[in-house]
Amino acid sequence: MYLSSISNRSLILSLLILASGRLCTAANVEYFSDNGYGNPVSTLQHPASEHYKGVTYVAYSGPHEDPYIAAYDHTAGKWTGPVHAGVNPMGKAPDQVDPGELDNHGRPALIVDRQGYIHLIFGGHGGEAKFGQNDFGTPGKGRQTHIVTKKPGDISAWETLENISPFGTYSQWVKMSNGDLYLFYRHGSHRSDWVYQKSVDDGRTFEHEVSVIKHKSAAGSLIVHDSWYAWFDQGKGNTITASYVYHPCANPGHNAQRNNTYYMLMDCRDGSWTNVQGAKLKMPVTKESADSLTLIQATGKEKSNHGSCHVDAEGNPHIFFRFPGQIRYYRWDGKAWQKASAIGADYSKGSDGDFIVDSPLTVRALLTQNHDGKAEVNWWKTTDGGLNWTKGATLFTMPEVGFQATVLARNAHPDAEMLICAKDPKQEHLYHHMFLVGEKGAISRPTDEASHLGDRLETIKAMPKAHTKAEAKRRKKAGLEDDDT
Ligand code: ZN
């Protein structure tokens, strides 16, 4: 009797604790915003988040494909925003329900400068012809736009700085240790050079564009155009790395083909570029010079796609490239490129993400993946230079959705390592929940603070249904997925 009353009491106590726990968490949701729109984030426009002086800033595409930014104060444990930071010239109103109607190229890339001002570049898909002569490629859509906060660390008010080329897309920030900012991007639509502009005054002025990878008609072909997809980041010391893939574009037209993997690096002291062995490159590289001097692997017909690239203490590059259904890891061991290895074959569908190089042989990858009907954010680790990869902790998981990754937050706080989006394939609108994930899972927020859609979903329900799947299939067939144009 006594024992049973004890266990009854503890049962009641447990139920009370459980209930109060539920009550506490019932008011909180794991997403910080519900207004990610279309394909709100990618690893290509990067960084998408940065931790600076105790605050993690995150940027993504929201309603109208406009840039939205939110901030999480790690000391106060409080979210601010999302704030509507600017207007994407490619945005459409009212809300679209057909994914084929969105452009997605104008997602924001974010950087915090030395003084704490936050900069976003967004809105570009090559720039319209009306902006004038494009000396590095062919015009496209939108306008590459640069905005900055009016005050350091305050995301509430923004101003536009007209100091970069409008003809940009896939905008990428590289911030050097001395604070110099490099803005890399493709200077136009898919038949265009990859260029950079440099700023030594915290983004207030930029030097003219410098072309680093050249587009042109393919040698000996009237129907193929040499085009590229590239990814840039800081290397060891005062260097910048470029990892890239080739796009044999159909001319006229376009296709989704990409192949091969390439690597080179810039010495920021004089802007000169070398290949991995240290041989000087004549810039910009062409298909011919890239093939003879910067090729990592000829992949034949197998489709390769950009990933990220980081260096070890010796400056040797470690690179992800994405292949259909898997991420492959490449490493320069000082003498040669090690044979590429796939990471987590059973987890490979929908895999994307970024990684940290701890030493030449020890690398940790944080990947969005699909496994057993669930989307997961998983750590993977190798301690033998990528020959074997072991799965580590799952930081966050959700059933019946797919995650979209970004690169790791710049200077990441352990609680806020990656901004991701969860997409439910069954829903009939294009709004998605946004999460900031770290070692303790996603940083939660009171439901009302995380709700930013107003009556948008009700309005959408009253609209005619989109032929979402048929349209997506048509676009895929036409090679018009959003990284493809
Ligand atoms: Zn093309």
Tab-separated table of C-alpha atoms and ligand atoms in Angstrom:
chain	number	residue	atom	x	y	z
A	1	MET	CA	0.000	0.000	0.000
A	2	TYR	CA	2.731	2.364	1.078
A	3	LEU	CA	4.853	1.434	-1.893
A	4	SER	CA	1.933	1.749	-4.238
A	5	SER	CA	1.036	5.207	-2.916
A	6	ILE	CA	4.656	6.253	-3.400
A	7	SER	CA	4.612	5.028	-6.966
A	8	ASN	CA	1.241	6.675	-7.491
A	9	ARG	CA	2.645	9.893	-6.154
A	10	SER	CA	5.723	9.685	-8.311
A	11	LEU	CA	3.536	8.820	-11.253
A	12	ILE	CA	1.401	11.901	-10.612
A	13	LEU	CA	4.558	13.973	-10.102
A	14	SER	CA	5.998	12.668	-13.356
A	15	LEU	CA	2.767	13.469	-15.157
A	16	LEU	CA	2.775	16.963	-13.679
A	17	ILE	CA	6.381	17.528	-14.752
A	18	LEU	CA	5.575	16.193	-18.203
A	19	ALA	CA	2.465	18.392	-18.435
A	20	SER	CA	4.272	21.504	-17.262
A	21	GLY	CA	7.076	20.729	-19.680
A	22	ARG	CA	4.487	20.481	-22.417
A	23	LEU	CA	2.945	23.745	-21.294
A	24	CYS	CA	6.303	25.482	-21.444
A	25	THR	CA	7.189	24.131	-24.846
A	26	ALA	CA	3.633	24.395	-26.215
A	27	ALA	CA	4.178	28.132	-26.520
A	28	ASN	CA	7.477	27.628	-28.324
A	29	VAL	CA	8.210	26.397	-31.820
A	30	GLU	CA	11.525	25.216	-33.192
A	31	TYR	CA	11.435	27.514	-36.213
A	32	PHE	CA	12.239	31.208	-35.825
A	33	SER	CA	10.129	32.238	-38.800
A	34	ASP	CA	7.480	30.733	-41.065
A	35	ASN	CA	8.046	33.093	-43.995
A	36	GLY	CA	10.903	31.506	-45.965
A	37	TYR	CA	9.669	31.661	-49.579
A	38	GLY	CA	10.439	29.429	-52.567
A	39	ASN	CA	13.997	28.174	-52.220
A	40	PRO	CA	14.945	30.642	-49.481
A	41	VAL	CA	18.548	29.531	-48.919
A	42	SER	CA	21.405	27.753	-50.667
A	43	THR	CA	25.079	26.994	-50.144
A	44	LEU	CA	25.911	29.012	-53.273
A	45	GLN	CA	24.917	32.508	-52.137
A	46	HIS	CA	27.107	32.677	-49.048
A	47	PRO	CA	27.593	33.269	-46.204
A	48	ALA	CA	23.932	33.353	-45.186
A	49	SER	CA	24.711	33.799	-41.496
A	50	GLU	CA	27.419	35.223	-39.257
A	51	HIS	CA	28.055	35.259	-35.529
A	52	TYR	CA	29.405	38.644	-34.457
A	53	LYS	CA	29.843	39.891	-30.878
A	54	GLY	CA	27.346	37.496	-29.313
A	55	VAL	CA	24.673	37.804	-32.007
A	56	THR	CA	24.004	35.447	-34.930
A	57	TYR	CA	22.553	37.173	-37.989
A	58	VAL	CA	20.704	35.076	-40.584
A	59	ALA	CA	19.418	36.082	-44.043
A	60	TYR	CA	17.041	34.367	-46.454
A	61	SER	CA	14.392	35.014	-49.103
A	62	GLY	CA	10.952	35.800	-47.709
A	63	PRO	CA	7.722	37.082	-49.281
A	64	HIS	CA	8.176	38.576	-52.781
A	65	GLU	CA	11.630	36.892	-52.795
A	66	ASP	CA	12.790	39.897	-50.775
A	67	PRO	CA	15.726	39.609	-48.373
A	68	TYR	CA	14.741	39.067	-44.739
A	69	ILE	CA	17.121	39.103	-41.807
A	70	ALA	CA	16.764	37.942	-38.223
A	71	ALA	CA	19.174	38.132	-35.285
A	72	TYR	CA	19.600	35.875	-32.267
A	73	ASP	CA	21.232	37.346	-29.163
A	74	HIS	CA	22.957	34.436	-27.431
A	75	THR	CA	23.341	36.200	-24.064
A	76	ALA	CA	19.768	37.439	-23.806
A	77	GLY	CA	18.410	34.268	-25.451
A	78	LYS	CA	16.222	36.438	-27.663
A	79	TRP	CA	15.321	36.678	-31.322
A	80	THR	CA	14.846	39.934	-33.237
A	81	GLY	CA	13.121	40.085	-36.622
A	82	PRO	CA	12.836	38.873	-39.283
A	83	VAL	CA	13.098	42.341	-40.765
A	84	HIS	CA	12.175	43.106	-44.373
A	85	ALA	CA	15.522	44.527	-45.454
A	86	GLY	CA	15.065	45.371	-49.148
A	87	VAL	CA	13.080	44.778	-52.330
A	88	ASN	CA	14.017	42.124	-54.893
A	89	PRO	CA	13.334	43.478	-58.400
A	90	MET	CA	12.459	39.926	-59.542
A	91	GLY	CA	9.763	39.500	-56.894
A	92	LYS	CA	6.153	38.984	-57.966
A	93	ALA	CA	2.904	39.984	-56.274
A	94	PRO	CA	0.518	38.575	-55.199
A	95	ASP	CA	2.017	35.448	-53.618
A	96	GLN	CA	2.844	32.786	-56.183
A	97	VAL	CA	1.861	29.137	-55.701
A	98	ASP	CA	3.721	27.700	-58.696
A	99	PRO	CA	7.424	27.123	-57.892
A	100	GLY	CA	8.205	27.697	-61.582
A	101	GLU	CA	7.177	31.339	-61.185
A	102	LEU	CA	9.972	32.099	-58.732
A	103	ASP	CA	13.514	32.923	-59.791
A	104	ASN	CA	15.367	32.119	-56.527
A	105	HIS	CA	18.733	33.434	-57.786
A	106	GLY	CA	18.407	36.675	-55.829
A	107	ARG	CA	18.814	35.126	-52.371
A	108	PRO	CA	20.779	37.295	-49.970
A	109	ALA	CA	24.431	36.786	-49.029
A	110	LEU	CA	25.390	38.354	-45.695
A	111	ILE	CA	28.570	39.753	-44.164
A	112	VAL	CA	29.362	41.855	-41.095
A	113	ASP	CA	32.126	44.386	-41.688
A	114	ARG	CA	34.888	45.418	-39.242
A	115	GLN	CA	32.692	48.094	-37.707
A	116	GLY	CA	29.697	45.838	-37.188
A	117	TYR	CA	27.550	47.084	-40.069
A	118	ILE	CA	25.666	44.229	-41.727
A	119	HIS	CA	25.714	44.029	-45.529
A	120	LEU	CA	23.409	42.076	-47.819
A	121	ILE	CA	23.802	41.467	-51.557
A	122	PHE	CA	20.697	40.165	-53.272
A	123	GLY	CA	18.238	40.564	-56.158
A	124	GLY	CA	20.511	39.643	-59.064
A	125	HIS	CA	20.134	37.118	-61.821
A	126	GLY	CA	22.544	38.693	-64.265
A	127	GLY	CA	20.965	42.151	-64.505
A	128	GLU	CA	18.705	43.542	-67.202
A	129	ALA	CA	20.018	44.802	-70.553
A	130	LYS	CA	18.713	48.299	-69.753
A	131	PHE	CA	21.513	48.743	-67.219
A	132	GLY	CA	23.962	49.200	-70.106
A	133	GLN	CA	26.837	47.285	-71.627
A	134	ASN	CA	27.823	44.100	-69.798
A	135	ASP	CA	31.559	43.757	-70.526
A	136	PHE	CA	31.824	40.308	-68.951
A	137	GLY	CA	28.808	38.428	-70.212
A	138	THR	CA	25.203	38.343	-71.236
A	139	PRO	CA	22.375	40.170	-69.491
A	140	GLY	CA	19.795	38.352	-67.446
A	141	LYS	CA	17.212	39.472	-64.942
A	142	GLY	CA	16.997	41.452	-61.723
A	143	ARG	CA	19.646	43.763	-60.371
A	144	GLN	CA	22.464	42.835	-58.013
A	145	THR	CA	21.762	45.121	-55.054
A	146	HIS	CA	23.887	46.087	-52.041
A	147	ILE	CA	22.290	47.276	-48.820
A	148	VAL	CA	23.800	47.989	-45.419
A	149	THR	CA	22.400	48.672	-41.944
A	150	LYS	CA	22.221	52.333	-40.956
A	151	LYS	CA	23.809	51.496	-37.602
A	152	PRO	CA	26.244	48.757	-36.536
A	153	GLY	CA	24.479	45.699	-35.128
A	154	ASP	CA	20.985	47.133	-35.728
A	155	ILE	CA	18.939	45.289	-38.360
A	156	SER	CA	15.931	47.608	-38.134
A	157	ALA	CA	16.993	50.219	-40.724
A	158	TRP	CA	18.825	49.855	-44.054
A	159	GLU	CA	20.208	51.958	-46.884
A	160	THR	CA	21.186	51.095	-50.452
A	161	LEU	CA	24.775	51.582	-51.595
A	162	GLU	CA	25.076	51.946	-55.364
A	163	ASN	CA	28.667	50.805	-55.546
A	164	ILE	CA	28.650	47.384	-57.281
A	165	SER	CA	27.812	46.060	-60.728
A	166	PRO	CA	24.086	45.412	-61.308
A	167	PHE	CA	25.031	42.427	-63.534
A	168	GLY	CA	25.625	39.932	-60.739
A	169	THR	CA	24.207	36.641	-59.572
A	170	TYR	CA	25.315	33.916	-57.120
A	171	SER	CA	26.830	36.718	-55.002
A	172	GLN	CA	29.436	35.495	-52.495
A	173	TRP	CA	31.261	37.475	-49.789
A	174	VAL	CA	34.811	36.696	-48.762
A	175	LYS	CA	36.009	38.659	-45.726
A	176	MET	CA	39.737	38.545	-45.091
A	177	SER	CA	41.438	38.618	-41.682
A	178	ASN	CA	42.400	42.297	-42.202
A	179	GLY	CA	38.775	43.203	-42.973
A	180	ASP	CA	39.130	43.558	-46.750
A	181	LEU	CA	35.920	42.480	-48.457
A	182	TYR	CA	35.802	40.613	-51.752
A	183	LEU	CA	32.500	40.229	-53.556
A	184	PHE	CA	32.595	37.351	-56.043
A	185	TYR	CA	29.771	36.696	-58.484
A	186	ARG	CA	28.910	35.643	-62.005
A	187	HIS	CA	28.716	38.791	-64.112
A	188	GLY	CA	25.492	38.080	-65.989
A	189	SER	CA	23.359	35.112	-66.920
A	190	HIS	CA	24.892	31.663	-67.491
A	191	ARG	CA	27.122	32.742	-70.400
A	192	SER	CA	29.212	35.158	-68.345
A	193	ASP	CA	32.548	35.461	-66.569
A	194	TRP	CA	33.012	34.967	-62.838
A	195	VAL	CA	34.501	38.156	-61.397
A	196	TYR	CA	35.255	39.870	-58.115
A	197	GLN	CA	35.182	43.403	-56.784
A	198	LYS	CA	37.374	44.357	-53.818
A	199	SER	CA	36.637	46.815	-51.018
A	200	VAL	CA	39.215	48.006	-48.488
A	201	ASP	CA	36.820	50.438	-46.744
A	202	ASP	CA	34.162	48.117	-45.290
A	203	GLY	CA	32.086	47.967	-48.449
A	204	ARG	CA	31.698	51.735	-48.907
A	205	THR	CA	33.545	51.671	-52.245
A	206	PHE	CA	34.587	48.796	-54.509
A	207	GLU	CA	37.311	48.510	-57.113
A	208	HIS	CA	36.348	47.610	-60.692
A	209	GLU	CA	35.472	44.042	-61.596
A	210	VAL	CA	38.326	41.609	-62.186
A	211	SER	CA	37.494	38.536	-64.249
A	212	VAL	CA	38.829	35.211	-62.995
A	213	ILE	CA	36.969	32.554	-65.020
A	214	LYS	CA	36.122	33.269	-68.637
A	215	HIS	CA	33.037	32.334	-70.660
A	216	LYS	CA	33.365	31.930	-74.422
A	217	SER	CA	32.280	29.813	-77.352
A	218	ALA	CA	33.776	26.362	-76.901
A	219	ALA	CA	36.823	25.779	-79.087
A	220	GLY	CA	35.868	23.955	-82.274
A	221	SER	CA	32.135	23.959	-81.545
A	222	LEU	CA	29.313	26.131	-82.805
A	223	ILE	CA	26.777	24.710	-80.389
A	224	VAL	CA	28.586	24.619	-77.039
A	225	HIS	CA	29.462	27.604	-74.859
A	226	ASP	CA	32.044	27.357	-72.048
A	227	SER	CA	30.338	28.361	-68.809
A	228	TRP	CA	31.040	27.773	-65.113
A	229	TYR	CA	29.705	27.482	-61.567
A	230	ALA	CA	32.170	28.550	-58.885
A	231	TRP	CA	32.519	28.856	-55.111
A	232	PHE	CA	34.990	31.169	-53.345
A	233	ASP	CA	36.256	31.425	-49.772
A	234	GLN	CA	39.246	32.544	-47.725
A	235	GLY	CA	42.206	30.183	-47.875
A	236	LYS	CA	45.301	30.137	-45.675
A	237	GLY	CA	46.505	33.633	-44.705
A	238	ASN	CA	46.000	36.209	-47.404
A	239	THR	CA	44.661	33.846	-50.078
A	240	ILE	CA	41.276	33.071	-51.613
A	241	THR	CA	40.346	29.640	-52.967
A	242	ALA	CA	38.127	28.908	-55.951
A	243	SER	CA	36.525	25.511	-56.518
A	244	TYR	CA	34.440	25.155	-59.651
A	245	VAL	CA	32.719	22.972	-62.238
A	246	TYR	CA	32.320	23.321	-65.995
A	247	HIS	CA	28.960	23.966	-67.670
A	248	PRO	CA	28.953	23.041	-71.375
A	249	CYS	CA	26.032	25.284	-72.182
A	250	ALA	CA	23.992	24.552	-75.300
A	251	ASN	CA	24.251	27.513	-77.663
A	252	PRO	CA	21.602	28.598	-78.454
A	253	GLY	CA	19.555	27.516	-75.450
A	254	HIS	CA	20.691	26.104	-72.170
A	255	ASN	CA	20.967	22.732	-70.454
A	256	ALA	CA	21.580	21.361	-67.000
A	257	GLN	CA	24.915	19.718	-67.815
A	258	ARG	CA	27.893	20.274	-65.580
A	259	ASN	CA	31.002	18.241	-65.222
A	260	ASN	CA	34.601	18.048	-64.027
A	261	THR	CA	36.039	19.546	-60.844
A	262	TYR	CA	38.626	22.341	-60.643
A	263	TYR	CA	40.618	24.281	-58.039
A	264	MET	CA	42.892	27.343	-57.937
A	265	LEU	CA	43.854	30.094	-55.506
A	266	MET	CA	44.553	33.820	-55.421
A	267	ASP	CA	47.334	35.598	-53.568
A	268	CYS	CA	45.527	38.720	-52.328
A	269	ARG	CA	48.780	40.662	-51.985
A	270	ASP	CA	49.002	41.122	-55.755
A	271	GLY	CA	45.845	39.459	-57.119
A	272	SER	CA	47.846	36.717	-58.857
A	273	TRP	CA	46.455	33.196	-59.147
A	274	THR	CA	48.183	29.823	-59.046
A	275	ASN	CA	47.127	26.227	-59.395
A	276	VAL	CA	47.434	23.765	-56.523
A	277	GLN	CA	51.072	23.028	-57.419
A	278	GLY	CA	51.919	26.744	-57.309
A	279	ALA	CA	52.224	27.367	-61.066
A	280	LYS	CA	51.174	30.888	-62.078
A	281	LEU	CA	47.936	31.146	-64.079
A	282	LYS	CA	47.173	33.587	-66.873
A	283	MET	CA	43.895	35.213	-65.866
A	284	PRO	CA	41.067	34.839	-66.490
A	285	VAL	CA	41.300	31.073	-66.878
A	286	THR	CA	39.652	29.605	-69.962
A	287	LYS	CA	38.364	26.082	-70.513
A	288	GLU	CA	41.710	25.228	-72.095
A	289	SER	CA	43.899	26.638	-69.311
A	290	ALA	CA	41.567	25.265	-66.629
A	291	ASP	CA	41.760	21.790	-68.166
A	292	SER	CA	45.524	21.810	-68.435
A	293	LEU	CA	46.376	23.531	-65.130
A	294	THR	CA	43.516	23.484	-62.584
A	295	LEU	CA	41.609	20.257	-63.252
A	296	ILE	CA	41.094	17.991	-60.236
A	297	GLN	CA	39.083	15.306	-61.973
A	298	ALA	CA	37.471	14.809	-65.380
A	299	THR	CA	34.094	13.327	-64.490
A	300	GLY	CA	32.959	12.421	-67.999
A	301	LYS	CA	29.198	12.539	-68.353
A	302	GLU	CA	28.651	12.342	-64.596
A	303	LYS	CA	27.115	15.588	-63.372
A	304	SER	CA	29.197	17.500	-60.831
A	305	ASN	CA	27.966	20.431	-58.799
A	306	HIS	CA	29.583	23.049	-56.599
A	307	GLY	CA	30.198	22.424	-52.905
A	308	SER	CA	32.428	24.224	-50.451
A	309	CYS	CA	36.212	24.381	-50.037
A	310	HIS	CA	38.359	24.899	-46.928
A	311	VAL	CA	42.086	24.602	-46.280
A	312	ASP	CA	44.120	22.966	-43.528
A	313	ALA	CA	46.961	24.570	-41.555
A	314	GLU	CA	49.340	23.805	-44.403
A	315	GLY	CA	47.050	25.568	-46.855
A	316	ASN	CA	46.120	22.326	-48.607
A	317	PRO	CA	42.554	22.349	-49.932
A	318	HIS	CA	39.744	20.012	-48.878
A	319	ILE	CA	36.694	20.256	-51.143
A	320	PHE	CA	33.122	19.009	-51.380
A	321	PHE	CA	31.530	18.594	-54.754
A	322	ARG	CA	27.969	17.312	-55.070
A	323	PHE	CA	27.094	14.489	-57.469
A	324	PRO	CA	23.659	12.997	-58.099
A	325	GLY	CA	22.609	11.544	-54.739
A	326	GLN	CA	25.902	12.087	-52.950
A	327	ILE	CA	28.531	14.468	-51.678
A	328	ARG	CA	32.111	13.615	-52.536
A	329	TYR	CA	35.121	14.789	-50.598
A	330	TYR	CA	38.399	15.677	-52.294
A	331	ARG	CA	41.718	16.386	-50.603
A	332	TRP	CA	45.096	17.604	-51.842
A	333	ASP	CA	47.638	15.724	-49.750
A	334	GLY	CA	50.518	18.016	-50.670
A	335	LYS	CA	51.512	15.992	-53.728
A	336	ALA	CA	48.327	14.753	-55.372
A	337	TRP	CA	44.549	14.777	-55.223
A	338	GLN	CA	43.364	11.828	-53.195
A	339	LYS	CA	40.664	9.735	-54.864
A	340	ALA	CA	37.267	11.307	-54.081
A	341	SER	CA	35.192	9.552	-51.407
A	342	ALA	CA	31.412	9.660	-50.867
A	343	ILE	CA	30.159	10.608	-47.407
A	344	GLY	CA	27.473	8.411	-45.834
A	345	ALA	CA	26.106	6.545	-48.837
A	346	ASP	CA	22.910	5.454	-46.991
A	347	TYR	CA	22.208	9.039	-46.083
A	348	SER	CA	23.093	10.573	-49.382
A	349	LYS	CA	19.752	11.729	-50.797
A	350	GLY	CA	19.273	15.469	-50.429
A	351	SER	CA	22.734	15.843	-48.971
A	352	ASP	CA	24.274	19.290	-48.790
A	353	GLY	CA	26.124	21.353	-46.236
A	354	ASP	CA	29.586	22.386	-45.214
A	355	PHE	CA	32.590	21.197	-43.241
A	356	ILE	CA	35.406	22.133	-40.857
A	357	VAL	CA	39.026	21.075	-41.350
A	358	ASP	CA	40.612	20.341	-37.969
A	359	SER	CA	43.849	18.921	-39.376
A	360	PRO	CA	44.997	17.439	-42.692
A	361	LEU	CA	43.440	14.090	-41.709
A	362	THR	CA	40.557	15.153	-39.455
A	363	VAL	CA	37.528	16.788	-41.006
A	364	ARG	CA	33.997	17.265	-39.646
A	365	ALA	CA	31.041	17.742	-41.992
A	366	LEU	CA	27.624	19.126	-41.045
A	367	LEU	CA	25.134	17.873	-43.611
A	368	THR	CA	21.428	18.041	-44.321
A	369	GLN	CA	20.363	14.523	-45.308
A	370	ASN	CA	17.391	12.214	-45.757
A	371	HIS	CA	17.261	8.920	-43.911
A	372	ASP	CA	14.386	6.566	-43.035
A	373	GLY	CA	11.723	9.043	-44.136
A	374	LYS	CA	13.216	11.814	-42.045
A	375	ALA	CA	15.197	14.921	-42.839
A	376	GLU	CA	18.243	15.180	-40.594
A	377	VAL	CA	21.103	17.551	-39.832
A	378	ASN	CA	24.021	15.250	-39.097
A	379	TRP	CA	27.652	15.528	-38.159
A	380	TRP	CA	30.062	13.237	-40.004
A	381	LYS	CA	33.737	12.828	-39.238
A	382	THR	CA	36.846	11.391	-40.782
A	383	THR	CA	40.156	10.930	-38.989
A	384	ASP	CA	41.990	9.287	-41.882
A	385	GLY	CA	41.843	12.017	-44.485
A	386	GLY	CA	38.453	11.060	-45.879
A	387	LEU	CA	38.992	7.347	-46.547
A	388	ASN	CA	36.303	6.531	-43.971
A	389	TRP	CA	33.507	8.718	-42.656
A	390	THR	CA	31.630	7.992	-39.413
A	391	LYS	CA	28.265	9.439	-38.521
A	392	GLY	CA	28.205	11.573	-35.387
A	393	ALA	CA	25.385	13.410	-33.634
A	394	THR	CA	22.075	14.224	-35.290
A	395	LEU	CA	21.464	17.849	-34.328
A	396	PHE	CA	17.960	18.189	-35.697
A	397	THR	CA	15.407	15.999	-37.441
A	398	MET	CA	11.883	16.268	-38.858
A	399	PRO	CA	9.659	13.673	-40.545
A	400	GLU	CA	8.330	14.002	-44.093
A	401	VAL	CA	10.169	17.157	-45.117
A	402	GLY	CA	13.371	17.977	-46.963
A	403	PHE	CA	15.973	20.387	-45.584
A	404	GLN	CA	17.782	23.048	-47.573
A	405	ALA	CA	21.259	23.826	-46.238
A	406	THR	CA	23.459	26.880	-46.100
A	407	VAL	CA	27.186	26.965	-45.454
A	408	LEU	CA	28.243	27.017	-41.790
A	409	ALA	CA	27.620	30.329	-40.074
A	410	ARG	CA	30.708	32.514	-40.274
A	411	ASN	CA	32.512	32.441	-36.888
A	412	ALA	CA	29.701	30.128	-35.719
A	413	HIS	CA	28.479	29.969	-32.103
A	414	PRO	CA	28.030	26.288	-31.099
A	415	ASP	CA	24.287	26.867	-30.595
A	416	ALA	CA	23.847	28.354	-34.083
A	417	GLU	CA	25.910	26.533	-36.674
A	418	MET	CA	23.645	26.346	-39.707
A	419	LEU	CA	20.628	28.180	-41.059
A	420	ILE	CA	18.273	25.739	-42.782
A	421	CYS	CA	14.829	25.636	-44.328
A	422	ALA	CA	12.344	22.732	-44.098
A	423	LYS	CA	10.244	22.051	-47.188
A	424	ASP	CA	7.107	19.954	-47.024
A	425	PRO	CA	6.568	18.448	-50.505
A	426	LYS	CA	2.835	17.981	-49.844
A	427	GLN	CA	1.909	21.573	-49.107
A	428	GLU	CA	0.249	23.734	-51.742
A	429	HIS	CA	1.961	27.023	-51.044
A	430	LEU	CA	5.608	28.142	-51.173
A	431	TYR	CA	6.143	29.269	-47.571
A	432	HIS	CA	8.558	27.306	-45.409
A	433	HIS	CA	9.759	27.269	-41.831
A	434	MET	CA	13.272	28.563	-41.163
A	435	PHE	CA	15.495	27.058	-38.444
A	436	LEU	CA	18.817	27.972	-36.887
A	437	VAL	CA	20.458	24.728	-35.783
A	438	GLY	CA	23.365	24.077	-33.424
A	439	GLU	CA	24.641	21.569	-30.881
A	440	LYS	CA	21.425	21.848	-28.819
A	441	GLY	CA	19.092	21.478	-31.794
A	442	ALA	CA	17.125	24.355	-33.299
A	443	ILE	CA	16.902	27.628	-31.354
A	444	SER	CA	13.224	27.848	-30.459
A	445	ARG	CA	10.963	30.845	-30.178
A	446	PRO	CA	7.451	31.684	-28.931
A	447	THR	CA	4.916	30.778	-31.624
A	448	ASP	CA	3.509	34.275	-32.013
A	449	GLU	CA	7.023	35.727	-32.466
A	450	ALA	CA	7.794	33.139	-35.150
A	451	SER	CA	4.573	33.781	-37.103
A	452	HIS	CA	4.992	36.284	-39.907
A	453	LEU	CA	2.511	35.250	-42.580
A	454	GLY	CA	-0.584	37.136	-41.409
A	455	ASP	CA	-3.458	35.976	-43.603
A	456	ARG	CA	-1.264	34.977	-46.554
A	457	LEU	CA	-2.066	31.265	-46.324
A	458	GLU	CA	-5.822	31.927	-46.232
A	459	THR	CA	-5.501	34.162	-49.299
A	460	ILE	CA	-3.461	31.483	-51.079
A	461	LYS	CA	-6.062	28.808	-50.292
A	462	ALA	CA	-8.624	30.848	-52.228
A	463	MET	CA	-6.356	30.968	-55.310
A	464	PRO	CA	-6.468	28.470	-58.207
A	465	LYS	CA	-4.240	25.447	-57.556
A	466	ALA	CA	-0.851	25.424	-59.222
A	467	HIS	CA	0.240	22.501	-61.380
A	468	THR	CA	3.236	22.307	-59.116
A	469	LYS	CA	4.492	18.817	-59.901
A	470	ALA	CA	3.876	18.992	-63.652
A	471	GLU	CA	5.540	22.383	-63.816
A	472	ALA	CA	8.502	21.262	-61.732
A	473	LYS	CA	8.900	18.268	-64.056
A	474	ARG	CA	8.729	20.488	-67.128
A	475	ARG	CA	11.348	22.821	-65.722
A	476	LYS	CA	13.592	19.950	-64.787
A	477	LYS	CA	13.309	18.558	-68.294
A	478	ALA	CA	14.079	21.963	-69.750
A	479	GLY	CA	17.118	22.253	-67.487
A	480	LEU	CA	15.664	25.251	-65.714
A	481	GLU	CA	16.223	24.335	-62.085
A	482	ASP	CA	17.206	27.459	-60.289
A	483	ASP	CA	20.949	26.925	-60.168
A	484	ASP	CA	20.964	26.236	-63.875
A	485	THR	CA	20.314	29.523	-65.563
B	1	ZN	ZN	23.686	27.485	-69.784
